[in-house]
CSV table of C-alpha atoms in Angstrom, one decimal:
chain,number,residue,atom,x,y,z
A,253,MET,CA,-2.4,-90.2,-21.3
A,254,ILE,CA,-3.0,-86.5,-20.7
A,255,ASP,CA,-0.9,-83.4,-20.6
A,256,ALA,CA,-1.7,-81.8,-17.2
A,257,HIS,CA,-0.4,-78.3,-18.0
A,258,ALA,CA,0.4,-76.4,-21.2
A,259,HIS,CA,-0.1,-72.9,-22.6
A,260,LEU,CA,-1.6,-73.5,-26.1
A,261,ASP,CA,-2.6,-69.8,-26.2
A,262,ASP,CA,1.1,-68.9,-26.6
A,263,THR,CA,2.0,-67.1,-29.8
A,264,ARG,CA,4.5,-69.9,-30.7
A,265,PHE,CA,1.4,-72.0,-31.4
A,266,GLY,CA,-0.4,-69.4,-33.3
A,267,SER,CA,0.2,-70.7,-36.8
A,268,ASP,CA,-0.2,-74.4,-36.4
A,269,ILE,CA,-2.3,-75.1,-33.3
A,270,ASP,CA,-4.5,-77.6,-35.0
A,271,ALA,CA,-1.4,-79.6,-36.1
A,272,VAL,CA,0.0,-79.4,-32.6
A,273,ILE,CA,-3.2,-80.9,-31.2
A,274,ALA,CA,-3.3,-83.5,-33.9
A,275,ARG,CA,0.3,-84.6,-33.1
A,276,ALA,CA,-0.6,-84.9,-29.4
A,277,VAL,CA,-3.6,-87.1,-30.2
A,278,ALA,CA,-1.5,-89.2,-32.6
A,279,ALA,CA,1.0,-89.7,-29.7
A,280,GLY,CA,-1.8,-91.0,-27.4
A,281,VAL,CA,-2.4,-87.7,-25.5
A,282,THR,CA,-6.2,-87.6,-25.3
A,283,ARG,CA,-6.5,-84.4,-23.3
A,284,VAL,CA,-4.4,-81.2,-22.9
A,285,ILE,CA,-5.1,-78.8,-20.1
A,286,SER,CA,-4.3,-75.3,-21.4
A,287,CYS,CA,-3.8,-72.8,-18.6
A,288,GLY,CA,-4.4,-69.1,-18.3
A,289,GLY,CA,-2.0,-66.7,-16.8
A,290,ASP,CA,-3.9,-63.4,-17.2
A,291,LEU,CA,-7.3,-62.3,-18.4
A,292,ALA,CA,-6.4,-62.3,-22.1
A,293,SER,CA,-4.8,-65.7,-22.0
A,294,SER,CA,-7.6,-67.1,-19.9
A,295,GLU,CA,-10.1,-66.0,-22.5
A,296,LEU,CA,-8.1,-67.4,-25.3
A,297,ASN,CA,-7.8,-70.8,-23.6
A,298,VAL,CA,-11.6,-70.9,-23.0
A,299,GLY,CA,-12.0,-70.3,-26.7
A,300,LEU,CA,-9.5,-73.1,-27.6
A,301,ALA,CA,-11.3,-75.5,-25.2
A,302,HIS,CA,-14.7,-74.6,-26.7
A,303,ARG,CA,-13.4,-75.4,-30.2
A,304,SER,CA,-11.3,-78.5,-29.5
A,305,ALA,CA,-12.6,-81.7,-28.0
A,306,ASN,CA,-9.1,-82.5,-26.9
A,307,VAL,CA,-8.5,-79.3,-24.9
A,308,LEU,CA,-9.7,-78.2,-21.5
A,309,ALA,CA,-9.0,-74.8,-19.9
A,310,THR,CA,-8.1,-73.2,-16.7
A,311,VAL,CA,-8.5,-69.5,-15.9
A,312,GLY,CA,-6.4,-67.4,-13.5
A,313,ILE,CA,-3.8,-64.7,-12.9
A,314,HIS,CA,-0.2,-65.9,-12.7
A,315,PRO,CA,2.0,-64.4,-9.9
A,316,HIS,CA,4.0,-62.6,-12.6
A,317,ARG,CA,0.8,-60.7,-13.4
A,318,ALA,CA,-0.5,-60.3,-9.8
A,319,ARG,CA,-0.6,-56.5,-10.1
A,320,ASP,CA,-3.4,-57.0,-12.5
A,321,TRP,CA,-5.7,-58.4,-9.8
A,322,SER,CA,-8.7,-56.3,-9.0
A,323,ALA,CA,-12.4,-56.6,-8.3
A,324,ASP,CA,-13.1,-56.3,-12.0
A,325,ALA,CA,-10.6,-59.0,-12.8
A,326,GLU,CA,-12.3,-61.3,-10.3
A,327,LYS,CA,-15.7,-60.8,-11.9
A,328,ILE,CA,-14.2,-61.6,-15.4
A,329,LEU,CA,-12.5,-64.7,-14.1
A,330,ALA,CA,-15.7,-65.9,-12.3
A,331,ALA,CA,-17.6,-65.4,-15.5
A,332,LEU,CA,-15.1,-67.3,-17.6
A,333,ALA,CA,-14.9,-70.1,-15.0
A,334,ARG,CA,-18.6,-70.9,-15.5
A,335,HIS,CA,-17.9,-72.2,-19.0
A,336,PRO,CA,-18.3,-76.0,-18.9
A,337,ARG,CA,-14.9,-76.6,-20.5
A,338,VAL,CA,-13.1,-74.7,-17.6
A,339,ILE,CA,-11.9,-77.3,-15.1
A,340,ALA,CA,-9.8,-75.2,-12.6
A,341,ILE,CA,-8.6,-71.8,-11.4
A,342,GLY,CA,-5.0,-71.4,-12.5
A,343,GLU,CA,-2.2,-70.8,-13.0
A,344,ILE,CA,-2.0,-69.1,-9.6
A,345,GLY,CA,0.5,-69.1,-6.8
A,346,MET,CA,3.7,-67.6,-5.6
A,347,ASP,CA,7.0,-66.9,-7.3
A,348,LEU,CA,9.9,-65.4,-5.2
A,349,SER,CA,12.6,-65.8,-7.8
A,350,GLY,CA,12.9,-62.1,-8.1
A,351,ARG,CA,11.4,-61.9,-11.6
A,352,SER,CA,7.7,-61.6,-10.6
A,353,ALA,CA,5.3,-59.1,-9.1
A,354,PRO,CA,5.9,-57.7,-5.6
A,355,ARG,CA,5.2,-60.2,-2.9
A,356,ASP,CA,2.3,-58.4,-1.4
A,357,ALA,CA,0.5,-58.3,-4.8
A,358,GLN,CA,1.2,-62.0,-5.3
A,359,GLU,CA,-0.2,-62.8,-1.9
A,360,THR,CA,-3.4,-60.8,-2.5
A,361,ALA,CA,-4.0,-62.3,-5.9
A,362,PHE,CA,-3.3,-65.8,-4.7
A,363,LEU,CA,-5.5,-65.7,-1.6
A,364,ALA,CA,-8.4,-64.1,-3.6
A,365,GLN,CA,-8.2,-66.8,-6.3
A,366,LEU,CA,-8.0,-69.6,-3.7
A,367,ALA,CA,-11.2,-68.1,-2.3
A,368,LEU,CA,-12.8,-67.9,-5.8
A,369,ALA,CA,-12.0,-71.5,-6.5
A,370,ARG,CA,-13.6,-72.5,-3.2
A,371,ARG,CA,-16.8,-70.5,-4.0
A,372,LEU,CA,-17.0,-72.1,-7.5
A,373,ASP,CA,-16.1,-75.6,-6.2
A,374,LEU,CA,-13.2,-75.8,-8.6
A,375,PRO,CA,-9.7,-77.1,-8.0
A,376,VAL,CA,-6.6,-74.9,-8.4
A,377,VAL,CA,-3.4,-75.1,-10.5
A,378,VAL,CA,-0.6,-73.8,-8.3
A,379,HIS,CA,2.7,-72.3,-9.4
A,380,VAL,CA,5.5,-72.5,-6.8
A,381,ARG,CA,8.9,-71.1,-7.4
A,382,ASP,CA,11.4,-70.4,-4.6
A,383,ALA,CA,8.4,-70.0,-2.4
A,384,GLY,CA,7.4,-73.4,-1.0
A,385,ALA,CA,7.1,-72.5,2.6
A,386,GLU,CA,5.4,-69.2,1.8
A,387,THR,CA,2.9,-70.9,-0.5
A,388,ARG,CA,2.1,-73.6,2.0
A,389,ALA,CA,1.4,-71.0,4.7
A,390,LEU,CA,-1.1,-69.2,2.4
A,391,VAL,CA,-2.8,-72.4,1.5
A,392,ASP,CA,-3.2,-73.2,5.2
A,393,ARG,CA,-4.8,-69.8,5.7
A,394,THR,CA,-7.6,-70.8,3.3
A,395,GLY,CA,-8.3,-74.3,4.6
A,396,PRO,CA,-8.4,-77.6,2.7
A,397,THR,CA,-7.6,-77.0,-1.0
A,398,ARG,CA,-8.2,-79.3,-4.0
A,399,GLY,CA,-5.7,-78.9,-6.7
A,400,MET,CA,-2.3,-79.7,-8.2
A,401,ILE,CA,1.3,-78.4,-7.8
A,402,HIS,CA,2.4,-77.6,-11.4
A,403,CYS,CA,6.0,-78.3,-12.5
A,404,TYR,CA,7.2,-79.6,-9.2
A,405,SER,CA,10.6,-78.1,-8.4
A,406,GLU,CA,11.2,-78.7,-4.7
A,407,GLY,CA,13.1,-81.8,-3.4
A,408,PRO,CA,12.0,-85.2,-2.1
A,409,ALA,CA,11.6,-83.8,1.5
A,410,GLU,CA,8.8,-81.4,0.5
A,411,VAL,CA,6.7,-84.0,-1.3
A,412,SER,CA,4.9,-85.0,1.9
A,413,THR,CA,4.1,-81.4,2.7
A,414,TRP,CA,1.9,-81.1,-0.4
A,415,LEU,CA,0.4,-84.6,-0.1
A,416,GLU,CA,-0.8,-84.0,3.4
A,417,ARG,CA,-2.6,-80.9,2.2
A,418,GLY,CA,-4.5,-83.0,-0.3
A,419,LEU,CA,-2.7,-81.8,-3.4
A,420,PHE,CA,-1.7,-83.7,-6.5
A,421,ILE,CA,1.9,-83.3,-7.8
A,422,SER,CA,2.8,-82.8,-11.4
A,423,PHE,CA,6.2,-83.2,-13.0
A,424,ALA,CA,7.4,-81.5,-16.2
A,425,GLY,CA,10.3,-81.8,-18.6
A,426,ILE,CA,12.8,-80.5,-16.1
A,427,ALA,CA,12.5,-83.8,-14.2
A,428,THR,CA,14.2,-85.5,-17.2
A,429,TYR,CA,17.4,-83.4,-17.1
A,430,PRO,CA,20.5,-85.4,-16.1
A,431,GLY,CA,21.3,-83.0,-13.2
A,432,ASN,CA,17.8,-83.1,-11.7
A,433,GLY,CA,18.0,-86.5,-10.0
A,434,ARG,CA,16.3,-85.1,-6.9
A,435,LEU,CA,13.2,-84.5,-9.0
A,436,ARG,CA,13.1,-88.1,-10.1
A,437,GLU,CA,13.6,-89.1,-6.5
A,438,ALA,CA,10.7,-86.9,-5.6
A,439,ALA,CA,8.6,-88.5,-8.3
A,440,ARG,CA,9.2,-91.9,-6.8
A,441,LEU,CA,7.7,-90.7,-3.5
A,442,VAL,CA,4.3,-89.6,-5.0
A,443,PRO,CA,1.6,-92.2,-4.6
A,444,ARG,CA,0.3,-93.5,-8.0
A,445,ASP,CA,-3.1,-91.9,-7.4
A,446,ARG,CA,-1.7,-88.4,-6.8
A,447,LEU,CA,0.8,-88.2,-9.7
A,448,LEU,CA,0.4,-86.1,-12.8
A,449,VAL,CA,2.8,-85.3,-15.7
A,450,GLU,CA,2.9,-82.2,-17.9
A,451,THR,CA,4.8,-80.4,-20.6
A,452,ASP,CA,4.3,-76.7,-19.6
A,453,ALA,CA,4.5,-76.3,-23.4
A,454,PRO,CA,5.9,-74.3,-25.2
A,455,TYR,CA,8.4,-74.1,-22.3
A,456,LEU,CA,10.7,-76.8,-20.7
A,457,GLN,CA,11.3,-79.3,-23.4
A,458,PRO,CA,12.3,-82.7,-22.0
A,459,GLN,CA,15.9,-83.8,-22.3
A,460,SER,CA,15.1,-85.8,-25.5
A,461,ARG,CA,13.8,-82.6,-27.2
A,462,ARG,CA,16.0,-79.9,-25.9
A,463,GLY,CA,17.3,-79.0,-29.4
A,464,GLU,CA,13.8,-78.2,-30.7
A,465,ARG,CA,12.4,-74.6,-30.9
A,466,ARG,CA,9.4,-75.3,-28.6
A,467,ASN,CA,7.9,-77.9,-26.4
A,468,GLU,CA,4.6,-79.6,-27.5
A,469,PRO,CA,1.9,-81.6,-25.7
A,470,ALA,CA,2.9,-84.7,-27.7
A,471,TYR,CA,6.3,-84.6,-25.9
A,472,VAL,CA,4.6,-85.4,-22.5
A,473,ILE,CA,5.2,-89.0,-23.5
A,474,ASP,CA,8.9,-88.5,-23.2
A,475,THR,CA,8.6,-87.1,-19.7
A,476,LEU,CA,6.2,-89.9,-18.8
A,477,ALA,CA,8.8,-92.5,-19.9
A,478,VAL,CA,11.5,-91.0,-17.6
A,479,ILE,CA,9.2,-90.8,-14.6
A,480,ALA,CA,8.0,-94.4,-15.2
A,481,GLU,CA,11.6,-95.6,-15.4
A,482,ALA,CA,12.4,-93.8,-12.2
A,483,ARG,CA,9.4,-95.4,-10.5
A,484,GLY,CA,10.1,-98.9,-12.0
A,485,GLU,CA,6.7,-98.8,-13.7
A,486,ASP,CA,5.4,-99.5,-17.2
A,487,PRO,CA,4.8,-96.2,-19.0
A,488,GLY,CA,1.5,-97.3,-20.6
A,489,ALA,CA,0.0,-98.4,-17.3
A,490,LEU,CA,1.3,-95.3,-15.6
A,491,GLY,CA,-0.2,-93.1,-18.3
A,492,GLU,CA,-3.6,-94.7,-17.8
A,493,GLN,CA,-3.3,-94.1,-14.1
A,494,ILE,CA,-2.4,-90.4,-14.6
A,495,ALA,CA,-5.4,-89.9,-16.9
A,496,ALA,CA,-7.6,-91.5,-14.1
A,497,ASN,CA,-5.9,-89.1,-11.6
A,498,ALA,CA,-6.9,-86.1,-13.7
A,499,ALA,CA,-10.5,-87.3,-13.9
A,500,ALA,CA,-10.5,-87.7,-10.1
A,501,LEU,CA,-9.0,-84.3,-9.4
A,502,PHE,CA,-10.9,-82.2,-11.9
A,503,GLY,CA,-14.3,-83.8,-11.2
A,504,PRO,CA,-17.6,-83.6,-13.0
A,505,ARG,CA,-16.3,-81.2,-15.8
A,506,TRP,CA,-13.7,-83.8,-16.9
A,507,PRO,CA,-15.1,-85.5,-20.0
A,508,ALA,CA,-16.3,-89.0,-19.4
A,509,GLY,CA,-14.4,-91.9,-20.9
A,510,THR,CA,-11.0,-90.2,-21.0
A,511,ALA,CA,-9.5,-91.8,-17.9
């Protein structure tokens, strides 16, 4: 099993990151993808991936930080992305929840990073919040895109709109909440070979862990169990399939023997 999206650079992991990774491995989570959201976090995640055999990194500028996009930022990201432990450009995307950067800044940063990923032949990790139609329109402007929708939050009806664009769909702890049955219904609609599961740690604890102070990659097993139950599948077999899906999506930089 793998955790398709986490933020191990977060300060909440600063004092015990090695123990956090060890707990994940003990739980059967062989790889954690730790995602950048700005230049500083991207650099930190590359360092983590360089030091830990169980961590892989992505680099990118999150829509919350879209005003930081510049030609210099692009050069720095491109340089970071050449590290062999960097497997994608992300976390990038669109967030129209009202708590992010101005829309025009988000669009500029997103389109530029989609183009960067294409030039570097890397997939993308896409953040979509209250902006499904807008994000799809921007993806369509750049042509075929290889990547994943992180922390899927739309409904069942929108699943096909991402699948037909060639994207994988990842579900986080929010899919385990009792009131989010529509997310579990959406998870049932994703083909086995396009499904991913994540924690988004330290955020979004699954229902079984909501009293804890932070989420951890080890807890992806809890979310996997709920998704497997919703799909009528064995969690162990589904976890193996998800690891294989990650290997297929992230390509030659994904370590051999972890699918």
